[in-house]
Coordinates of C-alpha atoms and ligand atoms in Angstrom, one line a residue:
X1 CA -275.4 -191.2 9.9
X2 CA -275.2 -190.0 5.9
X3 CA -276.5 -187.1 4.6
X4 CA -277.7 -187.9 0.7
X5 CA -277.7 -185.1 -1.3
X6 CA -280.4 -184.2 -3.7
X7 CA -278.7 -183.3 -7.3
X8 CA -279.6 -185.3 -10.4
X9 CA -276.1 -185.0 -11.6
X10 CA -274.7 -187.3 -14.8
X11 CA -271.8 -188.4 -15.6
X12 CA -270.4 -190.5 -18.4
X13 CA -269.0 -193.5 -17.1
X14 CA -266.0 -194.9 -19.2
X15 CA -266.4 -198.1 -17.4
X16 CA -270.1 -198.6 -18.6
X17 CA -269.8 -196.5 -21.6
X18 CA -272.6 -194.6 -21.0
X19 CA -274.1 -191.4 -19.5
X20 CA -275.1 -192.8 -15.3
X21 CA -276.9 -191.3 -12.4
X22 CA -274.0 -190.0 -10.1
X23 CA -274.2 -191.5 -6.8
X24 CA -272.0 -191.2 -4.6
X25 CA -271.1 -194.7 -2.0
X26 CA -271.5 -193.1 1.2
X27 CA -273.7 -190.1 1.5
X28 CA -272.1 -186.8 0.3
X29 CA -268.6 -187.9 0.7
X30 CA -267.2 -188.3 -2.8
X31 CA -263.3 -189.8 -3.0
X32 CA -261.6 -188.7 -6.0
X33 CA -258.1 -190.2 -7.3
X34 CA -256.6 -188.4 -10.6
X35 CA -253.3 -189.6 -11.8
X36 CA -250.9 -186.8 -12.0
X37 CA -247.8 -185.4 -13.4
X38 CA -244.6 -187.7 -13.9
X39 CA -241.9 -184.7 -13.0
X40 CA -239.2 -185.1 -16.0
X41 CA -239.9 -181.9 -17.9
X42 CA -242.4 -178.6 -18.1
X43 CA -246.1 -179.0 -18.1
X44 CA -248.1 -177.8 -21.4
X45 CA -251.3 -176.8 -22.5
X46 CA -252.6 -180.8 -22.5
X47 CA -251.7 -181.5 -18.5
X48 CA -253.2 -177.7 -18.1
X49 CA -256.6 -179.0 -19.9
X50 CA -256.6 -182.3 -17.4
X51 CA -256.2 -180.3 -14.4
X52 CA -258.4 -177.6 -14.7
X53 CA -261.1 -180.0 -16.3
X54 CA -261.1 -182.2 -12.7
X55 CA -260.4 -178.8 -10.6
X56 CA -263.4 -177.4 -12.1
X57 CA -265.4 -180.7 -11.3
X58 CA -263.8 -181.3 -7.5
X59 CA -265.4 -177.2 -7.2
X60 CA -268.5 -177.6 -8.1
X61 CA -268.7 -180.8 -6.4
X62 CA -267.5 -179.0 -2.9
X63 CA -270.4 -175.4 -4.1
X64 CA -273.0 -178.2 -3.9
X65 CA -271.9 -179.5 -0.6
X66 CA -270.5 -182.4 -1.3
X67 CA -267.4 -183.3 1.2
X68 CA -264.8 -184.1 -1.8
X69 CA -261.2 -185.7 -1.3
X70 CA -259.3 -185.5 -4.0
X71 CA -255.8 -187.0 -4.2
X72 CA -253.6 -186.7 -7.1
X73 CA -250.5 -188.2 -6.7
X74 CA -246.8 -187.1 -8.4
X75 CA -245.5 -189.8 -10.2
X76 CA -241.5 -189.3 -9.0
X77 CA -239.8 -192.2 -10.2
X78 CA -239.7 -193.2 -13.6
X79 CA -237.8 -194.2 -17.0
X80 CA -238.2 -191.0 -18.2
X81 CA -237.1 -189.0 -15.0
X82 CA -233.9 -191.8 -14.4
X83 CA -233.2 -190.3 -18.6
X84 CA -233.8 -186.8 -18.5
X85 CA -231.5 -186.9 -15.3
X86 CA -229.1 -188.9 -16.8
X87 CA -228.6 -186.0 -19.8
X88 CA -228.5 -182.7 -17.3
X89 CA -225.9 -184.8 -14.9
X90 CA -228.1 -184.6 -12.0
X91 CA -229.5 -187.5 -9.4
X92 CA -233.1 -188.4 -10.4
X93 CA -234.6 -187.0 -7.5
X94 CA -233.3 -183.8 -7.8
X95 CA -234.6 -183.6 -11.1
X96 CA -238.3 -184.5 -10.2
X97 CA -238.2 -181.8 -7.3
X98 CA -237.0 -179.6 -9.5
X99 CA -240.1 -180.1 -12.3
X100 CA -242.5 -181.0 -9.1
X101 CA -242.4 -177.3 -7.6
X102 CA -242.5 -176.1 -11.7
X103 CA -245.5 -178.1 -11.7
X104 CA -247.3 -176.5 -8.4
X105 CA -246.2 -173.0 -9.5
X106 CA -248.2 -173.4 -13.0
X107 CA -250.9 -174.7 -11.1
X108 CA -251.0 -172.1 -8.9
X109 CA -250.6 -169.6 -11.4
X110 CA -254.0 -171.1 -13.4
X111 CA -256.0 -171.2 -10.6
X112 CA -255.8 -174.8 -10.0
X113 CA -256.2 -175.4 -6.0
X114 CA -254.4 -177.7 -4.2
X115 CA -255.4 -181.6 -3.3
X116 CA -256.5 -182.9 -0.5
X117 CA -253.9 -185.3 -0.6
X118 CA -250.5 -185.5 -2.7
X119 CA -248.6 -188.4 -2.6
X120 CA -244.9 -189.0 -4.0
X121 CA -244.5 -192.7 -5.2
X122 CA -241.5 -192.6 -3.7
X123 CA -243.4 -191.9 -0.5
X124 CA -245.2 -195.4 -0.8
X125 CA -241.9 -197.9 -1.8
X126 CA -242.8 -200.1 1.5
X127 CA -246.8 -200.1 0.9
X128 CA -246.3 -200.8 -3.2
X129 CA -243.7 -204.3 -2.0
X130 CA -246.2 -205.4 0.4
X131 CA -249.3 -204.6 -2.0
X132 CA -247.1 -207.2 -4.6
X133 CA -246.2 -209.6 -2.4
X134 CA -250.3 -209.6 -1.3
X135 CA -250.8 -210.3 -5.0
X136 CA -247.7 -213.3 -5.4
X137 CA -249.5 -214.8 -2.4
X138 CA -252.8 -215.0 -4.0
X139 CA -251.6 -216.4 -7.4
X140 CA -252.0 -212.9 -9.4
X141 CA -248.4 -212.2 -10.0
X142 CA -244.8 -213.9 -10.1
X143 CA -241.6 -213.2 -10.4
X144 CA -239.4 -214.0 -13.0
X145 CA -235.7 -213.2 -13.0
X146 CA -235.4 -210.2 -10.6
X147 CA -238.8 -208.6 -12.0
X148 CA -242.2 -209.6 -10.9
X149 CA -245.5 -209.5 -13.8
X150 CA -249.2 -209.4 -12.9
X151 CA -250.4 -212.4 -14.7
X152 CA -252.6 -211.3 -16.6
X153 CA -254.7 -214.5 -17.0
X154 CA -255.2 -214.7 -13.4
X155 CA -257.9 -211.4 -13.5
X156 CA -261.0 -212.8 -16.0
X157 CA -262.2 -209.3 -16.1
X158 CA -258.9 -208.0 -17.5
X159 CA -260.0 -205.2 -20.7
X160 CA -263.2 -204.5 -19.4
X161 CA -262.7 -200.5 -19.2
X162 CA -261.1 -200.4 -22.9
X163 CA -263.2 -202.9 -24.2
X164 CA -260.7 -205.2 -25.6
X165 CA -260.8 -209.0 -24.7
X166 CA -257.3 -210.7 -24.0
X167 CA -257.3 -212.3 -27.6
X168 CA -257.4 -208.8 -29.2
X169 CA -254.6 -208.2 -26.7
X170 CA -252.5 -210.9 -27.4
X171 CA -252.8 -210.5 -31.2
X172 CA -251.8 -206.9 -30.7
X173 CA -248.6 -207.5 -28.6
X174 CA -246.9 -210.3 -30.5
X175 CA -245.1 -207.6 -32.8
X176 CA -244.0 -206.2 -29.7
X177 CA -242.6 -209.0 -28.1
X178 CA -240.4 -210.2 -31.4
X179 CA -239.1 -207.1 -30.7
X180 CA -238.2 -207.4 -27.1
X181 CA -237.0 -211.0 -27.1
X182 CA -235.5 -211.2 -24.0
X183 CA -238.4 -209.0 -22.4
X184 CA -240.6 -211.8 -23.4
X185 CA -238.5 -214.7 -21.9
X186 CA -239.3 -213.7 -18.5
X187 CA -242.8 -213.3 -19.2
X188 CA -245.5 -216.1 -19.1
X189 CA -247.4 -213.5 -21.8
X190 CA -246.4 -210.9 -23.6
X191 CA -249.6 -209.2 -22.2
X192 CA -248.5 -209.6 -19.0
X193 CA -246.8 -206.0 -17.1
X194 CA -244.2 -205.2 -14.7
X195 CA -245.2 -204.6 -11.2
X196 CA -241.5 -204.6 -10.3
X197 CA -238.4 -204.1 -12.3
X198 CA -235.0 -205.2 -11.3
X199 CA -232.3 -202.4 -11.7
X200 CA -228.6 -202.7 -11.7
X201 CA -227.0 -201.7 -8.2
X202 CA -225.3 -198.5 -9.0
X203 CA -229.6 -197.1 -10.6
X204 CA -231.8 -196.0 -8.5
X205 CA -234.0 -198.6 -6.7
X206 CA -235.0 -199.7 -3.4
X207 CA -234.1 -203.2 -1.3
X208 CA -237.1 -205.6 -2.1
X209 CA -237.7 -209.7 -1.5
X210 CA -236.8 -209.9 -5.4
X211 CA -233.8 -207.8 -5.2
X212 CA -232.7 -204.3 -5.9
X213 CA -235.3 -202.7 -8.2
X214 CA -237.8 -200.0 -8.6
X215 CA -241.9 -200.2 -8.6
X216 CA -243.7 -200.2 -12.4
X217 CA -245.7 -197.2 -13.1
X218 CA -249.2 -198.6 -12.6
X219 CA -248.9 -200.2 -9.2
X220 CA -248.0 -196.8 -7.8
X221 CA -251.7 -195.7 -7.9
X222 CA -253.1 -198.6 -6.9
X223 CA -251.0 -198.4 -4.0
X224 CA -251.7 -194.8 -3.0
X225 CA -255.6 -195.1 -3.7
X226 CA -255.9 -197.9 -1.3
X227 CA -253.6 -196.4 1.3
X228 CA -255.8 -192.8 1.1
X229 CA -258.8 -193.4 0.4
X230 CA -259.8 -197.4 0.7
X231 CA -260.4 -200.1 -1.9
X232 CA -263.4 -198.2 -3.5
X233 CA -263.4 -194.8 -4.4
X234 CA -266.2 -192.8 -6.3
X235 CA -264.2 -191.3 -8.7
X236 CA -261.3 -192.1 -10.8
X237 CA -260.6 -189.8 -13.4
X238 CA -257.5 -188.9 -15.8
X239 CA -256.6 -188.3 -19.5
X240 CA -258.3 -190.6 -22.2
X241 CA -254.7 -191.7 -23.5
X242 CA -254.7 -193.4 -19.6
X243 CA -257.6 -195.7 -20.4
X244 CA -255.2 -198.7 -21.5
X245 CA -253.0 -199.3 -20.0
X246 CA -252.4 -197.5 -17.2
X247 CA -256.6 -197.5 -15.9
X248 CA -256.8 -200.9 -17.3
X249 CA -253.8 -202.6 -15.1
X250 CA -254.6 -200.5 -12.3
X251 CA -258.3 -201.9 -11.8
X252 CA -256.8 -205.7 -12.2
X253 CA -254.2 -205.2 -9.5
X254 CA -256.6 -203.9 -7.3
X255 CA -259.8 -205.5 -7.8
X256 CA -257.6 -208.8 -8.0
X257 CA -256.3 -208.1 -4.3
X258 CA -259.7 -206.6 -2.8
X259 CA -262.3 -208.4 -4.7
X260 CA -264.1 -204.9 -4.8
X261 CA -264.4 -202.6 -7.7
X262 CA -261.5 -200.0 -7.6
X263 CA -263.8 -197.2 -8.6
X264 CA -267.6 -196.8 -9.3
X265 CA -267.1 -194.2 -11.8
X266 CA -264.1 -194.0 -14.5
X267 CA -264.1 -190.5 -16.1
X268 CA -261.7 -189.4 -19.0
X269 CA -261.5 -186.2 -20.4
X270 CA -260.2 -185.7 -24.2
X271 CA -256.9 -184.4 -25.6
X272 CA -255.4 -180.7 -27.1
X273 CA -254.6 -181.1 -30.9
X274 CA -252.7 -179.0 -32.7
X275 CA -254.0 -179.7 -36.6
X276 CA -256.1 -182.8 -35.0
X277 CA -252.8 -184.5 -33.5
X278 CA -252.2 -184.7 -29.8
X279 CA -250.3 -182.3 -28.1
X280 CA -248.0 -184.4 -26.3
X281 CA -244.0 -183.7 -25.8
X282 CA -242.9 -186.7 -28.0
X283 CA -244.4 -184.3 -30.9
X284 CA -242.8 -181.4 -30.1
X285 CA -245.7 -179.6 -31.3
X286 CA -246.7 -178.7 -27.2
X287 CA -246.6 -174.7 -25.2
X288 CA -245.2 -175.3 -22.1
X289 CA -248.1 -173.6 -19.6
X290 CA -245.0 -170.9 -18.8
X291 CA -245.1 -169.6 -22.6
X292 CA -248.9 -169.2 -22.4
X293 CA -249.2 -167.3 -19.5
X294 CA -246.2 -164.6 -20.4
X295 CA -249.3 -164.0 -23.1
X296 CA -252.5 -164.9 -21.5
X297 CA -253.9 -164.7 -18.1
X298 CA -255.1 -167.8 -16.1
X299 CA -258.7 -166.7 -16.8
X300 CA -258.3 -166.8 -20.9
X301 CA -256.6 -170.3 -20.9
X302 CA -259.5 -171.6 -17.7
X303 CA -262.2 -170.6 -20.7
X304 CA -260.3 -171.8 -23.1
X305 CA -260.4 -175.0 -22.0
X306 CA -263.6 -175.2 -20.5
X307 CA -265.8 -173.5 -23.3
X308 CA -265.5 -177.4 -25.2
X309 CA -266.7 -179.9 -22.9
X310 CA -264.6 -181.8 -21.2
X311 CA -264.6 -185.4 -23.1
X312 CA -264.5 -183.5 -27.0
X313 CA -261.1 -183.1 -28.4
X314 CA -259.7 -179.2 -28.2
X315 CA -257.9 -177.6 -31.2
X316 CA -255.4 -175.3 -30.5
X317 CA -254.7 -172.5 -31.9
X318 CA -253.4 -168.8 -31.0
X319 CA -256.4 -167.5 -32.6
X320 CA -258.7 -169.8 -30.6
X321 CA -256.8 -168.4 -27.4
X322 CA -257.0 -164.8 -28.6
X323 CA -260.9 -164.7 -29.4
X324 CA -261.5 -165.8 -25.6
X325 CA -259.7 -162.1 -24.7
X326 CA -262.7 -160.1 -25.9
X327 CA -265.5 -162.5 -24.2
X328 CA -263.0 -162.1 -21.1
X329 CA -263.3 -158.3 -21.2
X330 CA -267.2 -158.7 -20.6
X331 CA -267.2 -160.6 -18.3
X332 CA -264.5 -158.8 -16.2
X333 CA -266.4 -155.0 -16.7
X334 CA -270.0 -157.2 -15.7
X335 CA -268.3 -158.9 -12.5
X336 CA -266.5 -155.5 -11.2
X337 CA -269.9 -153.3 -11.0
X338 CA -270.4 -154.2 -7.2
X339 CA -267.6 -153.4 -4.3
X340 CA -265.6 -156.5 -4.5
X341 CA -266.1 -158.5 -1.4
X342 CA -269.8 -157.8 -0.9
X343 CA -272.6 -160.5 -0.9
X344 CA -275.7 -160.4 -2.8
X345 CA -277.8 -159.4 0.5
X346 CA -280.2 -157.0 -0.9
X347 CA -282.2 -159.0 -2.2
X348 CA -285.3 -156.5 -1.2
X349 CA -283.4 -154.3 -3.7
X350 CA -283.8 -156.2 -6.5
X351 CA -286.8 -155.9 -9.0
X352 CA -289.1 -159.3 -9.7
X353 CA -287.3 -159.1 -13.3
X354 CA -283.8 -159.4 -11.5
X355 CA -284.9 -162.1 -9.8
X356 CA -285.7 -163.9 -12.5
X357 CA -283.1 -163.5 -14.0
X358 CA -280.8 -165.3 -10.9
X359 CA -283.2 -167.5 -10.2
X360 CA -283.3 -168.8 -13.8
X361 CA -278.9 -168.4 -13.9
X362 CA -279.1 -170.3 -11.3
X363 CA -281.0 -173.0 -12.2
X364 CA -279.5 -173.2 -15.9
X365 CA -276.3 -173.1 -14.7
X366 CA -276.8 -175.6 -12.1
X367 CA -278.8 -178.0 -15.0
X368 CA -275.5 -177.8 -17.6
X369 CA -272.9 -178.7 -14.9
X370 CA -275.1 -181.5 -13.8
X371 CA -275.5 -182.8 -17.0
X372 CA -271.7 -184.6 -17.3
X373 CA -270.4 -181.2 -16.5
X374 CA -271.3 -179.2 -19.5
X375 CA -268.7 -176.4 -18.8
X376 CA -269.3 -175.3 -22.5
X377 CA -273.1 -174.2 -21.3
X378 CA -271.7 -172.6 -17.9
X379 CA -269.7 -170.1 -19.5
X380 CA -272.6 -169.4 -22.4
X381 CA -274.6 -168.8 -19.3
X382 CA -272.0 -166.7 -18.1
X383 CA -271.3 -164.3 -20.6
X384 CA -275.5 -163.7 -21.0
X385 CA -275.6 -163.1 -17.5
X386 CA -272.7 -160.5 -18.1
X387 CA -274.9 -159.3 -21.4
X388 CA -277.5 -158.5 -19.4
X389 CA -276.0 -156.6 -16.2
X390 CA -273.9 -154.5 -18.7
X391 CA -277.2 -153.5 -20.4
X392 CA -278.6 -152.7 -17.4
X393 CA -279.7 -148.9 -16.7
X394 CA -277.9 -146.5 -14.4
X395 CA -280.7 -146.2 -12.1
X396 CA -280.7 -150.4 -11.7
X397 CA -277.9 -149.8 -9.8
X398 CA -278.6 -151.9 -6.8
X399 CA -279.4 -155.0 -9.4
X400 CA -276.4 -153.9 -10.9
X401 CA -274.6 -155.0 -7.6
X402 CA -276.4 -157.8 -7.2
X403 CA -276.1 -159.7 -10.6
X404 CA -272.6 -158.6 -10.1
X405 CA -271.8 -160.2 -7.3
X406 CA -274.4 -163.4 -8.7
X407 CA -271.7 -163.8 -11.8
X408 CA -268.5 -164.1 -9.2
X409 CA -270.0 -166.3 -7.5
X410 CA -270.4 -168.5 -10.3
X411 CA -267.2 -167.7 -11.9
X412 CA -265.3 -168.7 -8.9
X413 CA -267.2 -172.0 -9.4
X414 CA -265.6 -172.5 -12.7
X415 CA -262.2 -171.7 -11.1
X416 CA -262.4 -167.7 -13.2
X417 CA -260.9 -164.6 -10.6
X418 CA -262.4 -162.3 -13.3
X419 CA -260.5 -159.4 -11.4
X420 CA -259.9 -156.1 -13.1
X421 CA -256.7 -155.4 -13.5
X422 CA -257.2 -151.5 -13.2
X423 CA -257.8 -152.3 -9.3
X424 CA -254.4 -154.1 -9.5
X425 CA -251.4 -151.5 -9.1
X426 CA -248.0 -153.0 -8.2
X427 CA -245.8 -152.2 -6.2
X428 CA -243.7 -150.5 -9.0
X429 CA -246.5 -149.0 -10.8
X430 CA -247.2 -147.1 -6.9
X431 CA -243.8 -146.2 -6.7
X432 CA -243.5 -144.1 -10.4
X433 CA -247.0 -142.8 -9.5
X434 CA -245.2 -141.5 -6.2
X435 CA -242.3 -140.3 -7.7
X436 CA -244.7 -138.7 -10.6
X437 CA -246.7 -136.9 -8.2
X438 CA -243.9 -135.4 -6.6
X439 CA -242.2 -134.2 -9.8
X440 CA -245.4 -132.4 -10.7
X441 CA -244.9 -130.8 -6.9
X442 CA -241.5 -129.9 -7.3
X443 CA -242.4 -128.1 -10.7
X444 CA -245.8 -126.4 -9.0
X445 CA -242.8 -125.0 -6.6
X446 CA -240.6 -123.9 -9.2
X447 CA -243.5 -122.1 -10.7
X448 CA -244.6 -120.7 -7.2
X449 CA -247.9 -122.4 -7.2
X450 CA -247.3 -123.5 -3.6
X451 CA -251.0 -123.6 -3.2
X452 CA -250.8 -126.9 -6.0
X453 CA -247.7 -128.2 -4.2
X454 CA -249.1 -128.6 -1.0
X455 CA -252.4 -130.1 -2.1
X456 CA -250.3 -132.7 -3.4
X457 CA -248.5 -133.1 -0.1
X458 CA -252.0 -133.0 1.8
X459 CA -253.3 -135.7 -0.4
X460 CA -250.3 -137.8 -0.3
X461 CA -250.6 -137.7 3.5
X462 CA -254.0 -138.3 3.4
X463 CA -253.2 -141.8 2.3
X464 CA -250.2 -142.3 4.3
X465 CA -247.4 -141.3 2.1
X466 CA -245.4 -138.8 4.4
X467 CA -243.4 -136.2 2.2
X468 CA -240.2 -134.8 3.8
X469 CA -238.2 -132.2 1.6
X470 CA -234.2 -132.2 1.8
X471 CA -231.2 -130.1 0.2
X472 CA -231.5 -133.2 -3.0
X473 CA -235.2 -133.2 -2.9
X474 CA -238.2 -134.5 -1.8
X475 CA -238.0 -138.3 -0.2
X476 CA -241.2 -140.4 1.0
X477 CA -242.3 -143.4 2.7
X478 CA -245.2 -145.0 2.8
X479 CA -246.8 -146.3 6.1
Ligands
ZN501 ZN1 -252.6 -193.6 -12.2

């Protein structure tokens, strides 16, 4: 039995190239594959903007009810991974542990949850041999000299999702292929890409029918999507920059080997420019997410990226950054007027103007994300709904609550803790206060105020610090 669920959401459809009805292939099950990180070095602002864009949408697929998977998968073996490894003196797969759990800590740190499912390519060696030798056996790929090419005449539809046609292609890639002479000899065309690569014996590789080698990048997520979640999926989403290729040679290996579409909808979302060029590490121009968050908190870079929908370009700038603080503050004072941790239950409390006011918040916000997930609007919607309880009246105080607790709840949709900090004491910040309050005791003693120092010692037992005075002092524990 499915369940359909009734929400006129949009989406823009790289595939189609337009705006489409988002329905989803069986009932409210939606089965999401986004390419992830390839472990060789820190993440920056530009991975942070693709995984908080398709956290964001994966949440508010799951607050309408939807039952989402979402697999990303860690790209673990790689050129630039076998390089980078190579330079610090290390084996390849120490090196991508070592930048995967970077990777999970700045996600964890932004707020991004975890996958359903997260796959290591090098989890799938076995799968990604038997998924080529599927595709030799049906004429869509040979092997040439220890390597084995997708050929990429075999697949009519091949360009479809970046709109080029294979003359376009093959204009474009002679100039490459005088420069890779040899490259070319072992390819029928120079559009053609690796599926396999042969390696020398002492790199890293794994046994296969063609000899010693190592998978090519694309076949990877082919492999894992069909192994996770079937030949169709609803949703296949990434950076723009993975359009062509990467998108492109992963829907003619699988739709050549399944005859089925690899994904009903393709969604991209757009890059981080610094002075309109992409961030990207090959620049140099990027901020590792580490940097941003010694200055920012998750909250300021989660608006930051979301306040410009998720397909426009970004420009960054610390400016832009700093000007999300002050909205921040707003929003933080307007979502800490109710006791954290309680529901908007009294409803009977609230006046008919307050419940306009949710019922029309709810329905605006609701209306932007649906519309291609119009994050920009969401957090507009946000900060007037945060206008509005801050102007409230001290006698509203129950709609005060109420709203309050109405903005969490959609904050946390957008992936925003909005917690006040003043409610956050550390563990060192308790222990000065501690030791200050027992300075000003030892002083009230000196002075002969004992009245003063035990009221200090009451209060401090009163929430379980227990005060015991020695020849050196006063000591305490806690508990
Ligand atoms: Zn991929």
């Amino acid at each position: 039995m499915t369940e359909q669920i009734e929400h006129k959401i949009q989406v823009f459809n790289t595939l189609t190239g337009k705006k489409e009805d988002f329905v989803p292939l069986s009932g409210k099950t939606v089965k999401i594959y986004a390419c992830g990180p390839t472990v060789y070095d820190s993440s920056h602002l530009g991975h942070a903007r693709k995984e908080i864009v398709w956290d964001t949408v994966q949440r508010y697929l799951r607050f309408l009810g939807y039952d989402v998977i979402y697999v990303r998968n860690i790209t673990d073996v790689d050129d630039k991974i076998i390089n980078r490894a190579k330079e610090r003196g290390i084996g390849p797969d120490r090196l991508a542990r070592e930048y995967t759990y970077a990777f999970w800590r700045d996600m964890d740190a932004l707020n991004v949850a975890s996958p359903d499912f997260e796959p290591r390519a090098t989890e799938f060696i076995s799968q990604m041999i038997a998924f080529v030798q599927d595709l030799i056996k049906k004429g869509h790929a040979y092997e040439s000299g220890g390597d084995v090419y997708f050929d990429v005449a075999s697949f009519k539809d091949y360009g479809k999702l970046g709109k080029q046609n294979l003359e376009q292609l093959l204009v474009g890639a002679r100039d490459q292929v005088i420069a890779q002479e040899t490259l070319s000899q072992l390819k029928k065309s120079p559009v053609d890409f690796a599926l396999w690569k042969s390696a020398g014996t002492e790199e890293l590789g794994w046994p296969s029918p063609w000899g010693h080698g190592r998978p090519g990048w694309h076949l990877e997520c082919s492999t894992m999507v069909k192994h996770i979640l079937g030949d169709t999926i609803d949703i296949h989403s990434g950076g723009e920059d993975l359009v062509f290729p990467h998108h492109e040679n992963e829907i003619a290996q699988s739709e050549a080997l399944h005859e089925k579409p690899l994904a009903k909808y393709w969604l991209h979302n757009g890059f981080i420019q610094v002075s309109s060029e992409k961030m990207a590490k090959s620049l140099g121009n990027f901020k590792t997410i580490q940097d941003l968050l010694e200055q920012y908190s998750a909250d300021t870079i989660r608006i930051f990226v979301l306040q410009t929908h998720y397909r426009n370009p970004i420009d960054f700038s610390p400016e832009s950054l700093a000007a999300v603080k002050a909205g921040l503050s707003r929003l933080i004072r307007a979502a800490n007027l109710s006791p954290a941790g309680e529901g908007n239950g009294n409803h009977s409390a609230v006046s008919p103007d307050g419940q306009k006011v949710e019922k029309q918040f709810r329905a605006d916000f609701e209306q932007a994300m649906n519309n291609d997930f119009n994050t920009a609007i969401a957090i507009s919607l946000l900060y007037q709904l945060s206008d509005h309880i801050l102007a409230l009246k001290d006698k509203q105080v129950q709609e005060r609550h109420h709203l309050s607790a109405l903005l969490r709840e959609y904050a946390a949709v957008l992936g925003l803790k909005l917690t006040d900090r003043r409610k956050v004491v550390d563990t060192e910040t308790s222990e000065k206060l501690v030791e200050l309050l027992l300075d000003m005791r030892q002083k009230a003693k000196t002075n002969k105020d004992f009245a003063t120092a035990d009221t200090i010692r009451k209060s401090l037992t009163d929430i379980g610090i227990s005060v015991m005075d020695t020849p050196s002092g006063a000591n305490w524990e806690a508990g």
